[in-house]
Amino acid sequence: MGAAVAAMMAAAPAAFADDLKLPRERVDLVAPPFVHPHEQATKSGPKIVEFKLTVREKEVVIDDAGTKFQAMTFNGSMPGPMMVLHEGDYMELTLVNPATNTMPHNIDLHAATGGLGGGALTHVNPGEQTVLRWKATRPGVFVYHCAPEGMIPWHVVSGMHGTVMVLPRDGLKDRDGKPLHYDRIYYIGENDLYVPKDENGKYKTYESPGESYADTMEVMRKLIPTHEVFEGRVGALTGKNALTAKVGETVMIVHSQANRDTRPHLIGGHGDYVWETGKFNNPPERDLETWFIRGGSAGAALYTFREPGIYAYVNHNLIEAVELGATAHIKVEGKWNDDLMKSIVPAAPIPPDKIGAAKPVDAVIAR
Amino acid sequence: MLIVLKLKAAAIGAAVIAPLLAASLAPPAASTVDGTVSLPASSFSYRTAGDFSRDGKPVAAPLRNIHPAGDLAIMKSQVTAAAYAQCMADGACPRVTMPAGSLDVPVVGVSWHDANAYAAWISRKTGIPHRLPTDEEWTFAAAEKARDEALPLVDPADPALAWIARYDAEAARGRPAVAKPQPTGSFGINSKGLADVAGNVWEWTSTCFVRVSLDAGTERITNTNCGVRVVEGAHRTYMTDFVRDPRTGGCAAGVPPANLGFRLVVENRWPAIALFERAIGRFRRS
């Protein structure tokens, strides 16, 4: 049916119709957690922004035990890259499905209006590509994902999801209209994974996505993920891969989850300004401890770091964070501020009849 | 391969031969129990385990020169799944998951309590006291395989500096190429003749976690937590005694031990003498 609708709705021959007479910009995408360079506010008028996504079916490793997984991806990363444009711009998206792939794919962009978000117009078989143009009418961060008929959830939890950010032309604002900026932006895509196990409880491996399909569907139907990860694998954003920032910097963290609810929390920090539902026409909430990302949506949070150290950015279902993998670390350098926090009495034996900080050292010695 | 075969024979033989040896040999003898190596006492440097602080700020633990008071008899190899399985079969060791294939691999997935249950069982069975090594003993036996990880020297006034430095050090740790326990002997023999030291199986020790104050030039233990024991291997770590399957995560970046196993020290003496020696302290500190 997808193909039939596409044929019906294709307005013009495949030639690149330049009916809009607008300036064009071609954007080279980068893999998450990074985001391609972009203006936070723009003085220029609407334009056509060209992006290209290539579907890559590939085997990836999803944890430190070396568990192999048949992933389906946009541009080879889980999640696919973030695409940024401004309200009123047009996205001209080229979707490529190389002949080396085994399955048809398409894309449903939650930011787009009509045509199942583009899903109805973008079915491409291996060896095909298609070009879709859509107008960015609502500012916010939005999920995009593959949505092939009959197999939508499987493609999505196999890695085919990403984020579009439509910025207001005059930039982000707080509830009073005061401009908000960020010094860095990180983009975290959370993915629930459902990896089948053999009779000994070991994760099974497969030669292709197709061979993993039946077993994977069985695990998916039980709704309990075996892994819950950021950027496609356990530890993708910890240790040597930890994110970085400096004290005084304002960081924008965009968090998307195309399938399942999650609840980001920055351990040791807050959300100064949070668009929990991710849509910038709504005023951001202030000073949040944890925010909720509904499955199938993206949210955005601004935070200015005030204290150096290691911050853990987690899905605050802590079982999912610690046992299943939904943890990122942010290494923040700068000068420690004793006013915000200070260790008054480091761990020491319990002094008799002593409460609080008054002369703690004397109390210890008095024992 | 030769080594592996030899060890296999040793493992099978140990249970049978050991009681005979215990009954017939006069103490103190060198390397009497099959499967152990006897290490002659010699000086070594040792970074004390635990958290050390001076004036409330974390500092590196002191590096000491240790002169063991006597020889150390320690198992050449880690206790195997086959050996532990016998203890389980006798109903003396808690049940743990056995490998699907060969049992000639170190037993892993064992807690400190499991290791002690095994030590008690093998001691009863052989009549020779076996016990977990102290962290000092392990370090002595591990020789060049023991890793000294002192805290980096940073400004003690800024807690974040030491924190970030520790995070970076932990994040830089390598991960064993394979997580699955390998046949005994796969990780080579160290300079003291021990097999598989600092391979992919970490080893329980009997040493408790301590918090030590170095204020005013004196060393004072302010807290001893024996619910947490020192675990040794490719790096030293501290582990709650009931843990069988170590993991990291949350706010730490470190690589957890790939597996928890153990090897035992053999008291190569009459039990009474050994007890006396332990009572007065096996090691003299300088």
mmCIF file of C-alpha atoms in Angstrom, chain B residues 44-49 52 54 59-66 139 146-150 214 219 236 285-286:
data_model
loop_
_atom_site.group_PDB
_atom_site.id
_atom_site.type_symbol
_atom_site.label_atom_id
_atom_site.label_comp_id
_atom_site.label_asym_id
_atom_site.label_seq_id
_atom_site.Cartn_x
_atom_site.Cartn_y
_atom_site.Cartn_z
ATOM 1 C CA PHE B 44 58.938 -6.753 49.135
ATOM 2 C CA SER B 45 57.234 -3.402 48.904
ATOM 3 C CA TYR B 46 53.558 -3.193 49.679
ATOM 4 C CA ARG B 47 51.028 -0.386 49.370
ATOM 5 C CA THR B 48 48.607 -0.877 52.240
ATOM 6 C CA ALA B 49 45.004 -1.498 51.254
ATOM 7 C CA PHE B 52 43.939 6.794 53.869
ATOM 8 C CA ARG B 54 45.419 13.221 56.375
ATOM 9 C CA VAL B 59 46.052 10.728 50.445
ATOM 10 C CA ALA B 60 47.999 7.863 48.928
ATOM 11 C CA ALA B 61 48.384 4.832 51.190
ATOM 12 C CA PRO B 62 51.891 4.438 52.581
ATOM 13 C CA LEU B 63 54.283 2.208 50.685
ATOM 14 C CA ARG B 64 56.000 -0.166 53.100
ATOM 15 C CA ASN B 65 58.873 -2.543 52.962
ATOM 16 C CA ILE B 66 57.729 -5.884 54.347
ATOM 17 C CA THR B 139 50.944 -9.202 46.888
ATOM 18 C CA ALA B 146 50.762 -7.096 41.609
ATOM 19 C CA ARG B 147 49.786 -3.618 40.538
ATOM 20 C CA ASP B 148 50.503 -0.597 42.693
ATOM 21 C CA GLU B 149 47.848 2.007 42.027
ATOM 22 C CA ALA B 150 48.549 4.986 44.227
ATOM 23 C CA LEU B 214 47.551 9.683 59.152
ATOM 24 C CA GLU B 219 48.733 5.956 61.717
ATOM 25 C CA ARG B 236 43.060 -4.125 43.455
ATOM 26 C CA ARG B 285 56.407 -4.698 59.533
ATOM 27 C CA SER B 286 59.285 -2.285 59.141
#
